[in-house]
């Protein structure tokens, strides 16, 4: 895997992390300021978006892990 591929992966990974972090921080900030500022539906929606973003991160990590394992296999078989 080239350094360019790694930079692209890190960039792609940062987007869903930022989405999740933003939704969680915004929800916490609003609830700390005024516990009644958000409806249950709004809280569920924001936490749902964060959860979906973390699911994407998990999928990306699993895919990357498999790519790395596949790259190691030919080296293992050569021994």
Coordinates of N, CA and C in Angstrom, one line a residue:
X1 N 0.8 -1.2 0.0 CA 0.0 0.0 0.0 C 0.9 1.2 0.0
X2 N 0.7 2.1 -0.9 CA 1.5 3.3 -1.1 C 1.1 4.4 0.0
X3 N 2.0 5.3 0.2 CA 1.7 6.4 1.1 C 0.5 7.2 0.6
X4 N 0.4 7.3 -0.8 CA -0.7 8.1 -1.3 C -2.0 7.4 -1.0
X5 N -2.1 6.0 -1.1 CA -3.2 5.3 -0.7 C -3.6 5.5 0.8
X6 N -2.6 5.5 1.6 CA -2.8 5.7 3.0 C -3.3 7.1 3.3
X7 N -2.8 8.1 2.6 CA -3.3 9.4 2.8 C -4.8 9.5 2.4
X8 N -5.2 8.9 1.3 CA -6.5 8.9 0.8 C -7.4 8.2 1.8
X9 N -7.0 7.0 2.3 CA -7.8 6.3 3.3 C -8.0 7.2 4.6
X10 N -6.9 7.8 5.1 CA -7.1 8.6 6.3 C -8.0 9.8 6.0
X11 N -8.0 10.4 4.8 CA -8.9 11.5 4.5 C -10.3 10.9 4.5
X12 N -10.5 9.8 3.8 CA -11.9 9.2 3.7 C -12.4 8.8 5.1
X13 N -11.5 8.4 6.0 CA -11.9 8.0 7.3 C -12.3 9.2 8.2
X14 N -11.6 10.3 7.9 CA -11.9 11.5 8.8 C -13.3 12.1 8.6
X15 N -13.9 11.9 7.4 CA -15.2 12.5 7.2 C -16.3 11.9 8.1
X16 N -16.5 10.6 8.1 CA -17.5 10.1 9.0 C -17.2 10.3 10.5
X17 N -15.9 10.3 10.8 CA -15.6 10.6 12.2 C -16.0 12.0 12.6
X18 N -15.8 13.0 11.7 CA -16.2 14.4 11.9 C -17.7 14.5 12.0
X19 N -18.4 13.8 11.2 CA -19.9 13.8 11.3 C -20.3 13.3 12.6
X20 N -19.8 12.1 13.0 CA -20.2 11.6 14.3 C -19.9 12.5 15.5
X21 N -18.6 13.0 15.5 CA -18.2 13.9 16.5 C -19.0 15.1 16.6
X22 N -19.3 15.7 15.4 CA -20.1 16.9 15.4 C -21.5 16.7 15.9
X23 N -22.2 15.6 15.5 CA -23.5 15.4 16.0 C -23.5 15.1 17.5
X24 N -22.6 14.4 18.0 CA -22.5 14.1 19.5 C -22.2 15.4 20.2
X25 N -21.2 16.2 19.8 CA -20.9 17.4 20.5 C -22.0 18.4 20.5
X26 N -22.7 18.6 19.4 CA -23.8 19.5 19.3 C -24.9 19.1 20.2
X27 N -25.3 17.8 20.2 CA -26.3 17.3 21.1 C -26.0 17.6 22.5
X28 N -24.8 17.2 22.9 CA -24.3 17.4 24.3 C -24.4 18.9 24.7
X29 N -23.9 19.8 23.8 CA -23.8 21.2 24.1 C -25.2 21.7 24.3
X30 N -26.2 21.4 23.5 CA -27.5 21.8 23.6 C -28.2 21.3 24.9
X31 N -28.0 20.0 25.2 CA -28.6 19.4 26.3 C -28.0 20.0 27.6
X32 N -26.7 20.3 27.6 CA -26.1 20.9 28.8 C -26.7 22.3 29.1
X33 N -26.8 23.0 28.0 CA -27.3 24.4 28.1 C -28.8 24.4 28.6
X34 N -29.6 23.5 28.0 CA -31.0 23.5 28.3 C -31.5 22.0 28.0
X35 N -31.7 21.2 29.1 CA -32.1 19.8 28.9 C -33.4 19.7 28.0
X36 N -34.2 20.7 27.9 CA -35.4 20.6 27.2 C -35.3 21.2 25.8
X37 N -34.1 21.5 25.3 CA -33.9 22.2 24.1 C -34.1 21.3 22.8
X38 N -34.0 20.0 23.1 CA -34.2 19.0 22.0 C -35.3 18.0 22.3
X39 N -36.0 17.7 21.3 CA -37.0 16.6 21.5 C -36.3 15.3 21.5
X40 N -37.0 14.3 22.0 CA -36.5 12.9 21.9 C -36.2 12.5 20.5
X41 N -37.1 12.9 19.6 CA -36.9 12.6 18.2 C -35.6 13.3 17.6
X42 N -35.4 14.5 18.0 CA -34.2 15.2 17.6 C -32.9 14.5 18.1
X43 N -33.0 14.1 19.4 CA -31.8 13.4 20.0 C -31.6 12.1 19.3
X44 N -32.6 11.3 19.0 CA -32.5 10.0 18.4 C -32.0 10.2 16.9
X45 N -32.5 11.3 16.2 CA -32.0 11.5 14.9 C -30.5 11.8 14.9
X46 N -30.0 12.7 15.8 CA -28.6 13.1 15.8 C -27.7 11.9 16.2
X47 N -28.2 11.2 17.2 CA -27.4 10.0 17.6 C -27.4 8.9 16.6
X48 N -28.5 8.8 15.8 CA -28.6 7.9 14.7 C -27.6 8.2 13.6
X49 N -27.5 9.5 13.3 CA -26.5 9.9 12.3 C -25.1 9.6 12.8
X50 N -24.8 9.8 14.1 CA -23.5 9.5 14.6 C -23.2 8.0 14.5
X51 N -24.2 7.2 14.8 CA -24.1 5.8 14.8 C -23.8 5.3 13.4
X52 N -24.5 5.8 12.4 CA -24.3 5.5 11.0 C -22.9 5.8 10.5
X53 N -22.4 7.0 11.0 CA -21.1 7.4 10.6 C -20.1 6.4 11.2
X54 N -20.3 6.0 12.5 CA -19.3 5.1 13.1 C -19.4 3.7 12.4
X55 N -20.6 3.3 11.9 CA -20.8 2.1 11.1 C -19.9 2.2 9.8
X56 N -19.9 3.3 9.2 CA -19.1 3.5 8.0 C -17.6 3.4 8.3
X57 N -17.2 4.0 9.4 CA -15.8 3.9 9.9 C -15.4 2.4 10.1
X58 N -16.3 1.7 10.8 CA -16.1 0.3 11.0 C -16.0 -0.5 9.7
X59 N -16.8 -0.3 8.8 CA -16.8 -1.0 7.5 C -15.5 -0.6 6.8
X60 N -15.1 0.6 6.8 CA -13.8 1.0 6.1 C -12.6 0.3 6.8
X61 N -12.6 0.3 8.1 CA -11.5 -0.4 8.8 C -11.5 -1.9 8.5
X62 N -12.6 -2.5 8.5 CA -12.7 -4.0 8.1 C -12.2 -4.2 6.7
X63 N -12.6 -3.3 5.8 CA -12.1 -3.5 4.4 C -10.6 -3.3 4.3
X64 N -10.1 -2.3 5.0 CA -8.7 -2.0 5.0 C -7.9 -3.2 5.6
X65 N -8.4 -3.7 6.7 CA -7.8 -4.8 7.4 C -7.7 -6.0 6.4
X66 N -8.8 -6.3 5.7 CA -8.7 -7.4 4.7 C -7.7 -7.1 3.6
X67 N -7.7 -5.9 3.1 CA -6.7 -5.6 2.1 C -5.3 -5.9 2.6
X68 N -5.0 -5.5 3.8 CA -3.6 -5.7 4.4 C -3.4 -7.2 4.6
X69 N -4.4 -7.9 5.0 CA -4.2 -9.4 5.2 C -4.0 -10.1 3.9
X70 N -4.7 -9.6 2.8 CA -4.5 -10.2 1.5 C -3.1 -9.9 1.0
X71 N -2.5 -8.8 1.3 CA -1.2 -8.4 0.9 C -0.1 -9.3 1.6
X72 N -0.4 -9.7 2.8 CA 0.5 -10.5 3.6 C 0.5 -11.9 3.2
X73 N -0.6 -12.4 2.7 CA -0.7 -13.9 2.3 C 0.4 -14.3 1.3
X74 N 0.6 -13.6 0.2 CA 1.7 -14.1 -0.7 C 3.0 -14.2 0.0
X75 N 3.3 -13.3 0.9 CA 4.6 -13.3 1.6 C 4.7 -14.5 2.5
X76 N 3.6 -14.9 3.2 CA 3.5 -16.1 4.0 C 3.7 -17.3 3.3
X77 N 3.1 -17.4 2.1 CA 3.2 -18.6 1.2 C 4.5 -18.8 0.6
X78 N 5.3 -17.7 0.5 CA 6.6 -17.8 -0.1 C 7.6 -18.5 0.9
X79 N 7.3 -18.5 2.2 CA 8.3 -19.0 3.2 C 8.3 -20.5 3.2

